[in-house]
CSV table of C-alpha atoms in Angstrom, one decimal:
chain,number,residue,atom,x,y,z
A,293,VAL,CA,-3.3,-20.3,-2.4
A,294,VAL,CA,0.2,-21.7,-2.6
A,295,MET,CA,2.7,-19.9,-0.3
A,296,THR,CA,6.4,-20.1,-0.5
A,297,PRO,CA,9.0,-18.4,1.8
A,298,LYS,CA,10.5,-15.1,0.6
A,299,THR,CA,13.2,-13.0,2.4
A,300,ILE,CA,13.3,-9.3,3.0
A,301,CYS,CA,16.2,-7.7,4.7
A,302,GLY,CA,17.5,-4.3,5.5
A,303,GLY,CA,20.6,-2.7,7.0
A,304,ALA,CA,21.7,0.3,9.0
A,305,GLY,CA,25.2,1.4,10.0
A,306,ALA,CA,26.3,2.5,13.4
A,307,THR,CA,29.7,2.7,15.0
A,308,ARG,CA,30.5,1.3,18.4
A,309,LYS,CA,31.0,4.8,19.6
A,310,MET,CA,27.5,5.8,18.4
A,311,LEU,CA,26.0,2.9,20.3
A,312,ILE,CA,27.8,3.7,23.5
A,313,GLN,CA,27.3,7.5,23.5
A,314,SER,CA,23.8,8.0,22.1
A,315,ILE,CA,20.9,9.2,24.3
A,316,PRO,CA,18.2,8.0,23.6
A,317,GLY,CA,19.8,4.7,22.5
A,318,ILE,CA,20.6,4.8,18.8
A,319,ASP,CA,20.0,1.0,18.9
A,320,ARG,CA,16.3,1.7,19.4
A,321,VAL,CA,16.3,4.3,16.6
A,322,ILE,CA,17.9,1.8,14.3
A,323,GLU,CA,15.5,-1.0,15.3
A,324,ASN,CA,12.5,1.3,14.6
A,325,ASP,CA,13.9,2.3,11.2
A,326,LEU,CA,14.4,-1.4,10.3
A,327,ILE,CA,10.9,-2.3,11.4
A,328,ASN,CA,9.4,0.6,9.5
A,329,GLY,CA,11.4,-0.5,6.4
A,330,LEU,CA,10.1,-4.0,6.8
A,331,ALA,CA,6.5,-2.8,7.1
A,332,GLN,CA,6.9,-0.7,3.9
A,333,GLY,CA,8.4,-3.6,2.0
A,334,LEU,CA,5.5,-5.9,3.1
A,335,ASP,CA,3.1,-3.2,2.1
A,336,LEU,CA,4.7,-2.8,-1.4
A,337,ALA,CA,4.7,-6.6,-1.9
A,338,ALA,CA,1.1,-7.1,-0.7
A,339,ILE,CA,-0.2,-4.4,-3.0
A,340,ASN,CA,1.9,-4.8,-6.2
A,341,GLY,CA,4.4,-7.6,-5.8
A,342,ALA,CA,5.2,-9.2,-9.2
A,343,GLY,CA,5.5,-12.8,-7.9
A,344,GLY,CA,8.5,-15.0,-8.4
A,345,VAL,CA,11.2,-13.9,-5.9
A,346,VAL,CA,8.8,-11.5,-4.3
A,347,PRO,CA,5.2,-12.2,-3.1
A,348,LEU,CA,2.4,-11.8,-5.6
A,349,GLY,CA,0.5,-8.6,-4.8
A,350,ILE,CA,-3.2,-7.8,-5.2
A,351,LEU,CA,-2.7,-5.7,-8.3
A,352,GLN,CA,-0.8,-8.5,-10.1
A,353,THR,CA,-3.3,-11.2,-9.2
A,354,SER,CA,-5.3,-12.4,-12.2
A,355,GLY,CA,-9.0,-12.8,-12.2
A,356,LEU,CA,-9.8,-9.8,-10.0
A,357,ALA,CA,-12.5,-7.4,-11.3
A,358,LYS,CA,-11.1,-4.1,-12.6
A,359,SER,CA,-12.5,-0.7,-13.6
A,360,ALA,CA,-10.7,1.9,-15.7
A,361,ALA,CA,-11.1,5.6,-15.7
A,362,GLY,CA,-11.2,5.7,-19.5
A,363,THR,CA,-9.3,3.8,-22.3
A,364,ASN,CA,-6.1,5.6,-21.5
A,365,GLY,CA,-6.7,6.3,-17.8
A,366,GLY,CA,-8.0,9.5,-16.4
A,367,VAL,CA,-9.2,11.3,-13.4
A,368,PRO,CA,-11.6,9.2,-11.4
A,369,ILE,CA,-15.2,10.3,-11.5
A,370,TRP,CA,-18.1,9.3,-9.1
A,371,ALA,CA,-19.2,6.6,-11.5
A,372,ASN,CA,-15.8,4.9,-11.3
A,373,ILE,CA,-16.0,4.8,-7.5
A,374,VAL,CA,-19.5,3.4,-7.6
A,375,GLU,CA,-18.4,0.8,-10.3
A,376,LEU,CA,-15.7,-0.5,-7.9
A,377,GLU,CA,-18.3,-1.2,-5.3
A,378,SER,CA,-20.6,-2.8,-7.8
A,379,LEU,CA,-17.8,-5.0,-9.2
A,380,VAL,CA,-17.1,-6.3,-5.7
A,381,ALA,CA,-20.8,-6.9,-4.9
A,382,THR,CA,-21.2,-8.8,-8.2
A,383,GLY,CA,-18.6,-11.2,-7.0
A,384,ASN,CA,-20.6,-11.7,-3.7
A,385,ALA,CA,-17.8,-10.2,-1.8
A,386,ASP,CA,-19.5,-7.1,-0.5
A,387,VAL,CA,-18.9,-7.1,3.3
A,388,GLU,CA,-18.7,-4.6,6.1
A,389,ASN,CA,-14.9,-4.6,6.2
A,390,MET,CA,-14.5,-3.1,2.8
A,391,SER,CA,-12.2,-0.1,2.3
A,392,TYR,CA,-10.5,1.9,-0.4
A,393,VAL,CA,-6.7,2.1,-0.7
A,394,MET,CA,-5.1,4.9,-2.7
A,395,THR,CA,-2.2,7.3,-2.9
A,396,ALA,CA,-2.3,10.8,-1.3
A,397,GLY,CA,-2.5,12.2,-4.8
A,398,VAL,CA,-5.7,10.3,-5.6
A,399,LYS,CA,-7.1,11.4,-2.3
A,400,GLY,CA,-6.4,15.0,-3.1
A,401,LEU,CA,-8.1,14.6,-6.5
A,402,LEU,CA,-11.2,13.0,-5.0
A,403,LYS,CA,-11.5,15.8,-2.4
A,404,THR,CA,-11.5,18.4,-5.2
A,405,ALA,CA,-13.6,16.6,-7.8
A,406,GLU,CA,-17.3,17.1,-7.8
A,407,LYS,CA,-19.7,14.2,-7.9
A,408,ALA,CA,-21.7,16.1,-10.6
A,409,SER,CA,-20.8,19.4,-12.1
A,410,GLY,CA,-22.0,22.5,-10.2
A,411,THR,CA,-23.2,20.7,-7.1
A,412,ALA,CA,-20.3,21.5,-4.7
A,413,GLN,CA,-20.6,17.9,-3.5
A,414,PHE,CA,-17.2,16.3,-3.7
A,415,ILE,CA,-16.4,12.6,-4.3
A,416,MET,CA,-14.6,12.5,-1.0
A,417,GLY,CA,-15.4,14.8,1.9
A,418,GLU,CA,-13.2,16.1,4.7
A,419,THR,CA,-13.2,12.7,6.6
A,420,ASP,CA,-11.3,9.6,5.5
A,421,VAL,CA,-14.5,8.1,4.1
A,422,LEU,CA,-15.3,7.4,0.5
A,423,ASN,CA,-18.7,6.2,-0.7
A,424,GLY,CA,-19.5,5.2,2.9
A,425,TYR,CA,-16.3,3.1,3.3
A,426,LYS,CA,-13.0,3.8,5.0
A,427,ALA,CA,-10.4,5.3,2.7
A,428,LEU,CA,-6.7,4.5,3.4
A,429,VAL,CA,-3.7,6.2,2.0
A,430,THR,CA,-0.3,4.6,1.3
A,431,GLU,CA,2.5,5.6,-1.0
A,432,SER,CA,3.0,1.9,-1.7
A,433,MET,CA,0.3,2.1,-4.3
A,434,PRO,CA,1.9,2.4,-7.8
A,435,LYS,CA,2.0,5.8,-9.4
A,436,ASP,CA,3.6,4.8,-12.7
A,437,GLY,CA,0.9,2.7,-14.4
A,438,THR,CA,0.1,1.9,-18.0
A,439,LYS,CA,-3.4,2.1,-19.4
A,440,GLY,CA,-4.0,1.8,-23.1
A,441,THR,CA,-1.5,4.1,-24.8
A,442,HIS,CA,-1.0,6.2,-21.7
A,443,THR,CA,2.2,5.5,-19.7
A,444,VAL,CA,3.2,8.2,-17.2
A,445,ALA,CA,4.7,8.8,-13.8
A,446,ASP,CA,1.3,9.9,-12.5
A,447,LEU,CA,-1.1,7.1,-13.5
A,448,HIS,CA,-2.3,5.9,-10.0
A,449,SER,CA,-4.5,3.0,-8.9
A,450,ILE,CA,-7.3,2.7,-6.4
A,451,LEU,CA,-8.1,-0.6,-4.7
A,452,PHE,CA,-11.4,-1.5,-3.1
A,453,GLY,CA,-11.9,-4.7,-1.1
A,454,ASP,CA,-11.9,-6.4,2.2
A,455,PHE,CA,-8.2,-6.3,3.1
A,456,SER,CA,-8.7,-8.3,6.3
A,457,GLN,CA,-8.8,-11.3,3.8
A,458,LEU,CA,-5.3,-10.6,2.6
A,459,LEU,CA,-3.0,-13.4,3.6
A,460,VAL,CA,0.6,-12.8,4.6
A,461,ALA,CA,2.4,-15.8,6.1
A,462,PHE,CA,5.6,-15.6,8.1
A,463,TRP,CA,8.1,-18.5,8.3
A,464,GLY,CA,9.9,-17.7,11.5
A,465,GLY,CA,10.0,-14.3,13.2
A,466,LEU,CA,11.8,-11.0,12.8
A,467,ASP,CA,15.5,-11.3,13.4
A,468,ILE,CA,17.5,-8.2,14.1
A,469,LYS,CA,21.2,-9.0,14.5
A,470,PRO,CA,24.3,-6.8,14.6
A,471,ASP,CA,27.0,-7.8,12.2
A,472,GLU,CA,30.1,-7.3,14.3
A,473,ILE,CA,32.4,-9.2,12.0
A,474,THR,CA,32.0,-8.7,8.3
A,475,ASN,CA,30.7,-5.1,8.1
A,476,ILE,CA,28.5,-6.1,5.1
A,477,LYS,CA,26.5,-3.3,3.5
A,478,ARG,CA,23.3,-4.4,1.8
């Protein structure tokens, strides 16, 4: 894997008066907002970054096994979930740290979709476990996919894998610096 440095930045505005008069310290609120923004940016890039000026994300990496819920997309069924596990196992990558990553919308669908018609057994139960593995939710997963001739704002993805193997390198640390001179807005 070839890694090259990328830059992510954010900004927040605060007046001197806000900084002096706020209780609790507005500076801590701003720092937390900036750190949360950085975390969301990293999440987006790791999952679906296009490469080039941003990191290459998992969904944009070539050579990974993929499963589709139909030619033009569709609501996941139990067979799709089992197929994801089978695809990973076929690549000799089935390990204990596996988990699913999905949007809240997909989680909702899986909690209301039966494994088989008329069984009252749902693909995903009340716990955050899917097919025996941890199920994680993030809104950093894309919701505007294209599959076959289907392109809509509600075509979601599900990832299954060992995310402890995801590499994110940092060149330097996190710098939070006030801009007291230029008042630049980014």
